[in-house]
PDB file of C-alpha atoms in Angstrom:
ATOM      1  CA  UNK A   1      44.460  28.448 107.116  1.00 83.00           C
ATOM      2  CA  UNK A   2      44.748  26.794 110.504  1.00 89.00           C
ATOM      3  CA  UNK A   3      42.343  23.912 111.068  1.00 93.00           C
ATOM      4  CA  UNK A   4      41.806  22.141 114.378  1.00 95.00           C
ATOM      5  CA  UNK A   5      39.937  18.859 114.836  1.00 95.00           C
ATOM      6  CA  UNK A   6      39.251  17.403 118.279  1.00 96.00           C
ATOM      7  CA  UNK A   7      38.726  13.720 119.026  1.00 96.00           C
ATOM      8  CA  UNK A   8      38.644  11.419 122.026  1.00 97.00           C
ATOM      9  CA  UNK A   9      35.529  12.646 123.787  1.00 95.00           C
ATOM     10  CA  UNK A  10      33.012  10.250 125.245  1.00 97.00           C
ATOM     11  CA  UNK A  11      31.191   9.110 128.348  1.00 97.00           C
ATOM     12  CA  UNK A  12      32.922   7.901 131.483  1.00 98.00           C
ATOM     13  CA  UNK A  13      32.066   7.304 135.116  1.00 98.00           C
ATOM     14  CA  UNK A  14      33.352   9.578 137.838  1.00 98.00           C
ATOM     15  CA  UNK A  15      36.945   8.784 138.678  1.00 98.00           C
ATOM     16  CA  UNK A  16      37.700   7.630 135.163  1.00 98.00           C
ATOM     17  CA  UNK A  17      40.039   9.067 132.545  1.00 98.00           C
ATOM     18  CA  UNK A  18      39.868  10.324 128.985  1.00 98.00           C
ATOM     19  CA  UNK A  19      42.427  11.787 126.609  1.00 98.00           C
ATOM     20  CA  UNK A  20      41.395  14.411 124.105  1.00 98.00           C
ATOM     21  CA  UNK A  21      43.399  15.007 120.957  1.00 97.00           C
ATOM     22  CA  UNK A  22      43.456  18.041 118.699  1.00 95.00           C
ATOM     23  CA  UNK A  23      44.948  17.528 115.261  1.00 93.00           C
ATOM     24  CA  UNK A  24      46.241  20.743 113.732  1.00 91.00           C
ATOM     25  CA  UNK A  25      46.943  21.528 110.111  1.00 88.00           C
ATOM     26  CA  UNK A  26      47.705  24.555 107.979  1.00 85.00           C
ATOM     27  CA  UNK A  27      50.388  26.065 110.172  1.00 72.00           C
ATOM     28  CA  UNK A  28      54.121  25.986 110.775  1.00 68.00           C
ATOM     29  CA  UNK A  29      55.503  23.981 113.649  1.00 59.00           C
ATOM     30  CA  UNK A  30      55.877  25.955 116.856  1.00 74.00           C
ATOM     31  CA  UNK A  31      54.249  29.064 115.403  1.00 85.00           C
ATOM     32  CA  UNK A  32      51.149  28.922 117.580  1.00 90.00           C
ATOM     33  CA  UNK A  33      50.211  28.904 121.237  1.00 92.00           C
ATOM     34  CA  UNK A  34      47.578  26.297 122.053  1.00 94.00           C
ATOM     35  CA  UNK A  35      44.917  25.890 124.674  1.00 96.00           C
ATOM     36  CA  UNK A  36      41.880  23.914 125.781  1.00 98.00           C
ATOM     37  CA  UNK A  37      38.521  25.395 126.698  1.00 98.00           C
ATOM     38  CA  UNK A  38      35.240  23.908 127.793  1.00 98.00           C
ATOM     39  CA  UNK A  39      31.633  25.023 127.902  1.00 98.00           C
ATOM     40  CA  UNK A  40      28.883  23.368 129.909  1.00 96.00           C
ATOM     41  CA  UNK A  41      25.206  23.948 129.072  1.00 91.00           C
ATOM     42  CA  UNK A  42      24.064  27.315 130.364  1.00 94.00           C
ATOM     43  CA  UNK A  43      27.568  28.362 131.361  1.00 96.00           C
ATOM     44  CA  UNK A  44      30.230  30.561 129.845  1.00 96.00           C
ATOM     45  CA  UNK A  45      33.188  29.114 128.019  1.00 96.00           C
ATOM     46  CA  UNK A  46      36.099  28.523 130.380  1.00 96.00           C
ATOM     47  CA  UNK A  47      39.791  28.327 129.573  1.00 97.00           C
ATOM     48  CA  UNK A  48      41.199  25.312 131.403  1.00 98.00           C
ATOM     49  CA  UNK A  49      44.721  24.627 130.100  1.00 98.00           C
ATOM     50  CA  UNK A  50      47.231  26.561 128.012  1.00 97.00           C
ATOM     51  CA  UNK A  51      50.709  26.258 126.565  1.00 94.00           C
ATOM     52  CA  UNK A  52      52.314  29.688 126.712  1.00 92.00           C
ATOM     53  CA  UNK A  53      54.817  31.309 124.378  1.00 90.00           C
ATOM     54  CA  UNK A  54      57.781  30.104 126.420  1.00 89.00           C
ATOM     55  CA  UNK A  55      56.401  26.563 126.590  1.00 90.00           C
ATOM     56  CA  UNK A  56      55.123  26.837 130.157  1.00 94.00           C
ATOM     57  CA  UNK A  57      51.708  25.429 130.976  1.00 96.00           C
ATOM     58  CA  UNK A  58      48.904  26.926 133.028  1.00 97.00           C
ATOM     59  CA  UNK A  59      45.704  25.397 134.370  1.00 98.00           C
ATOM     60  CA  UNK A  60      42.425  26.541 135.805  1.00 97.00           C
ATOM     61  CA  UNK A  61      42.123  25.758 139.505  1.00 97.00           C
ATOM     62  CA  UNK A  62      39.193  23.453 138.774  1.00 97.00           C
ATOM     63  CA  UNK A  63      41.382  21.032 136.808  1.00 98.00           C
ATOM     64  CA  UNK A  64      44.830  21.573 138.306  1.00 98.00           C
ATOM     65  CA  UNK A  65      46.397  18.302 139.379  1.00 98.00           C
ATOM     66  CA  UNK A  66      43.929  16.236 137.337  1.00 98.00           C
ATOM     67  CA  UNK A  67      44.380  17.446 133.742  1.00 98.00           C
ATOM     68  CA  UNK A  68      47.594  17.662 131.732  1.00 98.00           C
ATOM     69  CA  UNK A  69      48.095  19.566 128.479  1.00 97.00           C
ATOM     70  CA  UNK A  70      50.847  18.413 126.144  1.00 95.00           C
ATOM     71  CA  UNK A  71      51.864  18.699 122.538  1.00 91.00           C
ATOM     72  CA  UNK A  72      53.442  16.337 120.033  1.00 88.00           C
ATOM     73  CA  UNK A  73      55.106  18.865 117.778  1.00 76.00           C
ATOM     74  CA  UNK A  74      56.342  16.251 115.342  1.00 78.00           C
ATOM     75  CA  UNK A  75      52.747  15.301 114.580  1.00 73.00           C
ATOM     76  CA  UNK A  76      51.104  18.678 115.243  1.00 86.00           C
ATOM     77  CA  UNK A  77      48.776  17.163 117.830  1.00 92.00           C
ATOM     78  CA  UNK A  78      47.665  18.744 121.082  1.00 94.00           C
ATOM     79  CA  UNK A  79      46.518  16.511 123.946  1.00 97.00           C
ATOM     80  CA  UNK A  80      44.509  16.922 127.108  1.00 98.00           C
ATOM     81  CA  UNK A  81      44.879  14.019 129.521  1.00 98.00           C
ATOM     82  CA  UNK A  82      41.995  14.086 131.977  1.00 98.00           C
ATOM     83  CA  UNK A  83      42.194  11.948 135.106  1.00 98.00           C
ATOM     84  CA  UNK A  84      39.917  11.565 138.114  1.00 98.00           C
ATOM     85  CA  UNK A  85      37.025  13.003 136.146  1.00 98.00           C
ATOM     86  CA  UNK A  86      34.080  14.488 138.009  1.00 98.00           C
ATOM     87  CA  UNK A  87      30.460  15.056 136.926  1.00 97.00           C
ATOM     88  CA  UNK A  88      31.164  18.801 136.891  1.00 96.00           C
ATOM     89  CA  UNK A  89      33.719  18.202 134.134  1.00 98.00           C
ATOM     90  CA  UNK A  90      30.838  17.392 131.780  1.00 98.00           C
ATOM     91  CA  UNK A  91      31.054  19.885 128.907  1.00 98.00           C
ATOM     92  CA  UNK A  92      31.933  20.420 125.276  1.00 98.00           C
ATOM     93  CA  UNK A  93      35.702  20.710 125.014  1.00 98.00           C
ATOM     94  CA  UNK A  94      37.431  22.872 122.416  1.00 98.00           C
ATOM     95  CA  UNK A  95      41.040  23.309 121.400  1.00 97.00           C
ATOM     96  CA  UNK A  96      42.193  26.715 120.219  1.00 96.00           C
ATOM     97  CA  UNK A  97      45.244  28.392 118.727  1.00 94.00           C
ATOM     98  CA  UNK A  98      46.721  31.867 118.465  1.00 93.00           C
ATOM     99  CA  UNK A  99      49.891  33.072 116.767  1.00 92.00           C
ATOM    100  CA  UNK A 100      53.135  32.832 118.710  1.00 91.00           C
ATOM    101  CA  UNK A 101      55.756  35.552 118.282  1.00 92.00           C
ATOM    102  CA  UNK A 102      59.449  35.449 119.123  1.00 91.00           C
ATOM    103  CA  UNK A 103      62.112  38.144 119.278  1.00 93.00           C
ATOM    104  CA  UNK A 104      65.585  37.945 120.794  1.00 91.00           C
ATOM    105  CA  UNK A 105      64.835  34.496 122.236  1.00 88.00           C
ATOM    106  CA  UNK A 106      61.698  35.757 123.986  1.00 92.00           C
ATOM    107  CA  UNK A 107      58.398  34.316 122.806  1.00 92.00           C
ATOM    108  CA  UNK A 108      54.829  35.339 123.594  1.00 92.00           C
ATOM    109  CA  UNK A 109      51.302  34.603 122.470  1.00 93.00           C
ATOM    110  CA  UNK A 110      49.051  36.938 120.527  1.00 91.00           C
ATOM    111  CA  UNK A 111      45.989  38.432 122.209  1.00 91.00           C
ATOM    112  CA  UNK A 112      42.946  36.212 122.027  1.00 92.00           C
ATOM    113  CA  UNK A 113      42.602  32.788 120.460  1.00 94.00           C
ATOM    114  CA  UNK A 114      41.744  33.043 116.783  1.00 94.00           C
ATOM    115  CA  UNK A 115      41.313  29.449 115.652  1.00 94.00           C
ATOM    116  CA  UNK A 116      38.913  26.930 117.167  1.00 97.00           C
ATOM    117  CA  UNK A 117      38.022  23.296 116.707  1.00 96.00           C
ATOM    118  CA  UNK A 118      34.474  21.992 116.419  1.00 97.00           C
ATOM    119  CA  UNK A 119      34.440  20.563 119.930  1.00 97.00           C
ATOM    120  CA  UNK A 120      34.345  17.149 121.586  1.00 97.00           C
ATOM    121  CA  UNK A 121      31.685  16.177 124.124  1.00 98.00           C
ATOM    122  CA  UNK A 122      32.786  14.801 127.476  1.00 98.00           C
ATOM    123  CA  UNK A 123      30.135  13.379 129.790  1.00 98.00           C
ATOM    124  CA  UNK A 124      30.957  12.195 133.291  1.00 98.00           C
ATOM    125  CA  UNK A 125      28.336  10.262 135.244  1.00 97.00           C
ATOM    126  CA  UNK A 126      28.257   9.865 138.991  1.00 94.00           C
TER     127      UNK A 126
END
């Protein structure tokens, strides 16, 4: 069974940086698409960064240019580098995974993330 464990959250002043890590276990290398989500108090969960089936990355407009998603496949670790943090980035951050399928050199992600970490709190003060 896939297990995801986030780390690296904390408190930082506006303009600062943090890097979140998500250690994955229980799956085969390159068999899953990965993403980062966040949820602020009283707000809906928001997808902010994803690695797609073909390896491309996508970002929510709110974090584009400031956050970078990456993956160390050798160590099964997903990262989220967060720069120029703003108070509105304050939230619980979650990593998630869904099966990745490939056929005839074309790869795609399954519908809907199935596996979730426990979350890491990020607090940005002004």
